[in-house]
Amino acid sequence: MLRFFGKHALFMVVTLVAVSFLVFALNELSPGDVARKELGAYATQEQVDLLRQRLGLDRPVVVRYVEYLGKLFTGDLGYSQRFKVPVADIIFDRLRNTGLLAAVSFAVIVPLSMLLGVVAGMREGSVIDRGITMFATLAASVPEFAMGVFLASVFVVWLGVLPGTATLLSQTGGWSIPAQLVLPVAVIVLYDMGYVVSMIRASMVEVMQRPYIRTAVLKGMSFPRVILGHAVRNAMINPVTVIMLQINYLVAGVVVVETVFAYPGFGRMMLEAALFKDIALIEAGALVAVFVCVLTQILSDLAYMALDPRIRA
Amino acid sequence: MTDSRGATENRARAPLLEFRQARISFMLRAGEANVIPGLSFSLGAGEALGLVGESGCGKSTVALATMRYLGRAGRVTSGSILFEGQDIARMSEDELRRIRGRRIAMVYQDPMSSLNPVKTIGKQLMEVPMIHEGADAAAARALAVRMLEEVKLPDAAGFMDRYPHQLSGGQQQRVVIAMALIARPSLLIMDEPTTGLDVTVEAAVLDLVRELRQRHNSAILFISHNLGTVVRVCDRIGVMYAGEMVEQGTIRQVFANPRHPYTRGLLDCLPTLGRDKHGSPLATIPGQVGSPLSRPPGCSFARRCGSAEEGRCTTAPIPIRPVPGEAGHEAQCVRMAELEAWLRKDGQAGAVPDGAETAPLVEIAGLRKTYRQTHGLFGDTGKTVKALNDVDMFAEAGRTLAIVGESGCGKSTLAKIMSGLVTASEGTARIGPDQIAATAIDQRPQALKRKLQMVFQNPDSTLNPSHSVGYVIGRALRRLKGLGKRSAEDETRRLLDVVKLSGDFAGRKPHQLSGGQKQRVAIARALAGDPEVIIADEPVSALDVSVQAAIINLLNELQGERATTLLFISHDLAVVRYMADHVAVMYLGKVVEFGRAAEVFEPPFHPYTEALLSAAPVPDPDRQGERIILDGALPSATDLPPGCPFASRCPRKVGSICDTTPPPAQRLAHGHRIACHIEADELVSLQQGGAPERQREKHVRPHRAEEHIR
Amino acid sequence: MTLQTTIDRVAPPRPARTGPVAGALRQLMRVGENWPAMIGLAIVVFWVLAAILAPLVSPYPPNANDMKALAYPFPSRAHWLGTDHLGRDILSRILWGARTVLLVAPIAVLGAAALGSLLGLMAGYYRGWIDGLISRVGDIVLSFPVIILYMIILAKFGSSALNIIVVITLTKAPIIARIVRGITLELRERDYVLAAKMRGESALYIMFCEILPNARGPLIVDFCLRLGYTTIIIGVLGFLGIGLPPPDPDWGGMVKDTYGMMSVWPHMSLFPCAAVSSLVIGFNLLAIGLREISLRD
């Protein structure tokens, strides 16, 4: 156990350092960018060079990276050029919003896709299986922005029962925050669930062909008991890693949904930072994303271990 | 459960299980595959019936049909399957569920995969009384522990909380048996219950089945491809071919006077202990089982039968008829009465050719292989596994050296070192002048690669499914002999002819070949470079007995023609006895006995060789001596005892010297050597109870408690 | 013996090979028997034809502004699918947009398949530190939200068709590598691989001639799936404004420009959304069908 965590902690640190350095280097390697950005297109080359020197941008990347790391440890994430506030002030705020969206979506996706995946996979080739497989395929085939447009045109434009934006500000249009969350969550769930359902279904189909399922049936167990008592846990062993990895997507990958619904989340912040070349924010955001991704890796390994006694031993 | 005894008496007349003209088909995309065309047989309460036959003959379908577990594609299209008078094919799901697991229980071939990997043994056992008798957890638990004790698992309570992967194969099968018997079923179906287990473990499991059968008075439907195991457990035997019961009767009737040519074929093609290659070649059954999609009008065996007569055998269905003078013995053959009397092909060890001592071509000395043990997520455990521990043996040019032992004995590691897939940690192995132990395959010069080729165990993985037979052999010829495209094509045809396949096989892909044909192609591929040595790693153990016989004959023939040296690795003593000139018996990385075949298979035996020999199932009801049952599982190869590796399980253990001091290699005549603390003379006198019928009291088993801790 | 092996055993032997043409025909027949594959194939073929014939069949140049239409941008006889907020014909733009997707996606996926297969073969065949390195880097790339990666890289280097192809190739290769690695790890233990080693074949021969051909089934299925995902990504990049530079038509970009006007002119974003969704559905149905066909073997 100790070994396991030691290994993971090490991997986590190495990954964090490696990726953050790559992002840092990528953004700061070409000299002039930062200074040029600061001064605008009409500044002379001399002015740019001067600023670079003043900001210390002419020193090697590694030196500046170490400096950057040092600052990180004091809690200084830098200053966002785009939002004109310290990075720390905006990034955690946005993360909290995204966390809300992610948590709600995750809470819907996991039980729903388990239900659909298990029901579809327990009788391969049945009408229910075909139906669920088709639904999952179709849902996963529609890009988030298209799904957003489709749902919004029905529920916002046509029926008018839901808001088309989710700014989380209670004064916009008088919609409550839960109401604002419905469409973003629906889009995320539909898009993401298709994939998870097919994973669980495939695993379930495989488990149902295992001899131990036959053993259970021939013990005289009823079909529901066989499914719940013998199949489901085995069927979840492989997909659990994938399910955990969805946290990643939910936290850092929902840019599109946030953009469609004007949701003040982490992804949209990153998009704006990228388009504006707001380097401090990009770097901090990338670091957060890597952190989340390493964390979910550990979570998924733990979940895997909890389900499968064979690798605990 | 309480009613079973009374009910048994009531049913004394009616059979417990009866197939009445049951016709079973699988509805496939390609049409109806009629696997069982109309099967009738019955099984009385408390009786044990063995069903034998080669793969594809419908044995397993019979087992699954009895449970009505045929999947969506399978159904009983006509006839009936009566269990205690009720038709299983027409029961409701509820009725069926009440019978499954309670009245009829099943033991499966592969115990590891039959147990749920994520549930403890205890939970899986307790389920049965909880479903069927509404027992509460405590009662179910008590029952489960009692059952585990009954199948002789030590520390039964401790086993309850273990997971299947923490048990050895033999222990897993005991758990499955306990699970089947926990509800005291009146019928126990065992589908190849010991296939895949080691011989000594198999012997112990079969003994247990016999013992439990007497205690529980369950009827047993015992399905096996191995005639020897059926003899050990059953009263009656049914021989199946292409879904039909071609012969049935008591064990003694069928084995003494088989009346169906297929039964005779099955018995003749076995290399029963005592025969060897210097005697006659093994009998074979040509051809293969026909497709169940289209059945011939007459006898389904006629196409492969040496006694078939055009017309009489091939026009109309053959009825099963009683054998005159033998009550209960029936056979489905029109020429039954005309067939000559059958003689068991036994004890025909031929004379060993003279001038036997040729120079060793392959010599292995002091060979060791140590692995570092790694474990899943946690990485290196820091322990080392001694897969080979100071191994010496040799093979004479043009002869066969057989290496025999159970799983974990190191025979596969030895093959890997010889073939260069791994390198030895210490010691030497040479082929002629070339030292090869430390040279990986990539480092060996092409000339050396030519000298040594290999034939593998699994026919399904020996050929690349993407390549045609012609490409495979041609490629080997071009690489090893440097032939051009044209001459490689000609040579391919010649090689196919050598392994007795017609030239048009060159265009076929592996999926169009049967198992035996695949092995022939693999042999042709190995022969491409005219090798001096062929390593054959269990080349026949995945094949049906009739095919096995043909491949064994082919290997011996080729050796006769080409003077190839064979390193033949096997777990099957009968096959080894038949094939080998020299034999090395291995246990836990050590050679415990080595010598000429004739001498290894005669006393004095190493106690392990003795145990192996006594455990091997013999398909002859008259030669069922008392068996030496080895207790406990193989010790872990990570912490080998300093003394004799076999000490922890040895029934002839003399004392603590066995645990502490490595046994000396006693050298006897003709290079025969035995690694044991007991003097050879004493071993002879201990073992001269007259092999092979050893009548000996069972030995006091030492260290009972300790052995099972591992 | 499991039920499945029982059924396998009783299944009839496959007919002998008669020739490559007959073999290909039979493959096609089997696609014909499988309706998801058929529908998928039909949709994909439709869009491929649309892309090829766009210059011939599209009623207007994709970037031509029809100022008269601005008064009534809805579908009409002149503009079957209406015009966008700049008076450009939506049907023409969708047809031309198909060219972008169907050019960029296959190239990117082919690149990913080539790179991924190579990496997967190496990781699975050599194992050890090569595997460790390839798998670890792959894991990181895979678990990192791709969109963020695209944003960082494309914002840095600017977006062009070539950059999009390179980025997709690099981010999709690890998935294919993982699939191929898994297959390789299994197949490298097969006896036919040992036999190849014993006759002195090179590692390259073993990887590409003994192992890779047996991975083609899963790879073809994955190729279709991957095309679907890549179509989505290209759409998303366009939607986020980091796709191909305007004004060339790109389905995602069309939505981006118009979804703000959805309450007034919903058709402007609905049609391109339908286009991209249908193409992805086509690829995915084809993948499902092909998988079913390959499992039946």
Short mmCIF file of N, CA and C in Angstrom, two decimals, chain C residues 221-272:
data_model
loop_
_atom_site.label_atom_id
_atom_site.label_comp_id
_atom_site.label_asym_id
_atom_site.label_seq_id
_atom_site.Cartn_x
_atom_site.Cartn_y
_atom_site.Cartn_z
N VAL C 221 -12.17 -0.79 -36.98
CA VAL C 221 -13.31 -0.30 -36.20
C VAL C 221 -12.93 1.01 -35.52
N ASP C 222 -11.74 1.01 -34.92
CA ASP C 222 -11.33 2.21 -34.20
C ASP C 222 -11.14 3.38 -35.15
N PHE C 223 -10.69 3.08 -36.37
CA PHE C 223 -10.49 4.14 -37.35
C PHE C 223 -11.79 4.89 -37.59
N CYS C 224 -12.89 4.15 -37.73
CA CYS C 224 -14.18 4.80 -37.96
C CYS C 224 -14.61 5.63 -36.75
N LEU C 225 -14.45 5.03 -35.55
CA LEU C 225 -14.80 5.77 -34.34
C LEU C 225 -14.00 7.06 -34.27
N ARG C 226 -12.70 6.92 -34.54
CA ARG C 226 -11.79 8.05 -34.43
C ARG C 226 -12.16 9.14 -35.42
N LEU C 227 -12.61 8.73 -36.63
CA LEU C 227 -13.05 9.72 -37.61
C LEU C 227 -14.22 10.52 -37.06
N GLY C 228 -15.13 9.81 -36.37
CA GLY C 228 -16.26 10.50 -35.77
C GLY C 228 -15.82 11.53 -34.74
N TYR C 229 -14.96 11.08 -33.83
CA TYR C 229 -14.49 12.00 -32.78
C TYR C 229 -13.75 13.18 -33.39
N THR C 230 -12.96 12.90 -34.42
CA THR C 230 -12.18 13.97 -35.02
C THR C 230 -13.10 14.98 -35.70
N THR C 231 -14.16 14.49 -36.31
CA THR C 231 -15.14 15.39 -36.90
C THR C 231 -15.70 16.31 -35.81
N ILE C 232 -16.00 15.72 -34.66
CA ILE C 232 -16.50 16.54 -33.55
C ILE C 232 -15.47 17.59 -33.17
N ILE C 233 -14.22 17.16 -33.05
CA ILE C 233 -13.19 18.09 -32.60
C ILE C 233 -13.02 19.24 -33.59
N ILE C 234 -13.03 18.91 -34.87
CA ILE C 234 -12.89 19.97 -35.86
C ILE C 234 -14.04 20.96 -35.74
N GLY C 235 -15.24 20.41 -35.51
CA GLY C 235 -16.39 21.27 -35.31
C GLY C 235 -16.22 22.15 -34.07
N VAL C 236 -15.76 21.52 -33.00
CA VAL C 236 -15.59 22.24 -31.73
C VAL C 236 -14.56 23.35 -31.88
N LEU C 237 -13.45 23.03 -32.54
CA LEU C 237 -12.42 24.05 -32.72
C LEU C 237 -12.98 25.24 -33.50
N GLY C 238 -13.76 24.92 -34.53
CA GLY C 238 -14.37 25.99 -35.28
C GLY C 238 -15.32 26.79 -34.41
N PHE C 239 -16.08 26.07 -33.58
CA PHE C 239 -17.05 26.73 -32.73
C PHE C 239 -16.36 27.65 -31.72
N LEU C 240 -15.21 27.24 -31.24
CA LEU C 240 -14.51 28.04 -30.24
C LEU C 240 -13.72 29.17 -30.87
N GLY C 241 -13.68 29.19 -32.20
CA GLY C 241 -12.95 30.26 -32.86
C GLY C 241 -11.46 30.01 -32.97
N ILE C 242 -11.06 28.78 -32.77
CA ILE C 242 -9.65 28.47 -32.98
C ILE C 242 -9.52 27.41 -34.07
N GLY C 243 -10.51 27.34 -34.94
CA GLY C 243 -10.46 26.40 -36.06
C GLY C 243 -9.82 27.08 -37.25
N LEU C 244 -10.26 26.66 -38.44
CA LEU C 244 -9.69 27.24 -39.64
C LEU C 244 -10.02 28.73 -39.71
N PRO C 245 -9.09 29.49 -40.21
CA PRO C 245 -9.34 30.94 -40.26
C PRO C 245 -10.50 31.25 -41.20
N PRO C 246 -11.35 32.24 -40.85
CA PRO C 246 -12.45 32.65 -41.71
C PRO C 246 -11.88 33.26 -42.99
N PRO C 247 -12.63 33.42 -44.07
CA PRO C 247 -14.07 33.17 -44.13
C PRO C 247 -14.42 31.80 -44.67
N ASP C 248 -13.42 30.94 -44.88
CA ASP C 248 -13.77 29.65 -45.48
C ASP C 248 -14.77 28.92 -44.61
N PRO C 249 -15.76 28.28 -45.22
CA PRO C 249 -16.82 27.67 -44.42
C PRO C 249 -16.33 26.49 -43.62
N ASP C 250 -16.78 26.44 -42.40
CA ASP C 250 -16.41 25.35 -41.51
C ASP C 250 -17.59 25.24 -40.58
N TRP C 251 -18.14 24.01 -40.44
CA TRP C 251 -19.43 23.84 -39.80
C TRP C 251 -19.48 24.43 -38.39
N GLY C 252 -18.41 24.18 -37.61
CA GLY C 252 -18.38 24.70 -36.25
C GLY C 252 -18.38 26.22 -36.26
N GLY C 253 -17.59 26.78 -37.18
CA GLY C 253 -17.52 28.23 -37.27
C GLY C 253 -18.86 28.83 -37.63
N MET C 254 -19.62 28.14 -38.50
CA MET C 254 -20.94 28.65 -38.88
C MET C 254 -21.85 28.76 -37.66
N VAL C 255 -21.74 27.77 -36.78
CA VAL C 255 -22.58 27.81 -35.57
C VAL C 255 -22.12 28.94 -34.67
N LYS C 256 -20.80 29.07 -34.53
CA LYS C 256 -20.25 30.09 -33.65
C LYS C 256 -20.79 31.47 -34.04
N ASP C 257 -20.80 31.73 -35.35
CA ASP C 257 -21.20 33.06 -35.81
C ASP C 257 -22.67 33.34 -35.59
N THR C 258 -23.48 32.27 -35.49
CA THR C 258 -24.92 32.52 -35.55
C THR C 258 -25.71 32.07 -34.34
N TYR C 259 -25.07 31.32 -33.40
CA TYR C 259 -25.93 30.75 -32.35
C TYR C 259 -26.46 31.83 -31.42
N GLY C 260 -25.82 32.99 -31.44
CA GLY C 260 -26.32 34.09 -30.62
C GLY C 260 -27.66 34.62 -31.12
N MET C 261 -27.92 34.33 -32.42
CA MET C 261 -29.17 34.84 -32.99
C MET C 261 -30.24 33.76 -33.07
N MET C 262 -30.07 32.77 -32.22
CA MET C 262 -30.91 31.59 -32.35
C MET C 262 -32.38 31.88 -32.10
N SER C 263 -32.64 32.83 -31.19
CA SER C 263 -34.05 33.08 -30.88
C SER C 263 -34.75 33.70 -32.08
N VAL C 264 -34.00 34.34 -32.99
CA VAL C 264 -34.61 34.96 -34.15
C VAL C 264 -34.49 34.06 -35.38
N TRP C 265 -33.24 33.63 -35.63
CA TRP C 265 -32.98 32.86 -36.84
C TRP C 265 -32.39 31.50 -36.49
N PRO C 266 -33.15 30.62 -35.90
CA PRO C 266 -32.57 29.35 -35.43
C PRO C 266 -31.98 28.51 -36.56
N HIS C 267 -32.53 28.65 -37.80
CA HIS C 267 -32.05 27.77 -38.87
C HIS C 267 -30.57 27.98 -39.15
N MET C 268 -30.06 29.16 -38.88
CA MET C 268 -28.66 29.45 -39.22
C MET C 268 -27.71 28.52 -38.48
N SER C 269 -28.03 28.21 -37.23
CA SER C 269 -27.15 27.30 -36.51
C SER C 269 -27.65 25.86 -36.54
N LEU C 270 -28.97 25.68 -36.69
CA LEU C 270 -29.51 24.31 -36.69
C LEU C 270 -28.97 23.49 -37.86
N PHE C 271 -28.94 24.07 -39.07
CA PHE C 271 -28.53 23.26 -40.23
C PHE C 271 -27.08 22.78 -40.13
N PRO C 272 -26.15 23.69 -39.85
CA PRO C 272 -24.77 23.16 -39.71
C PRO C 272 -24.64 22.17 -38.56
#
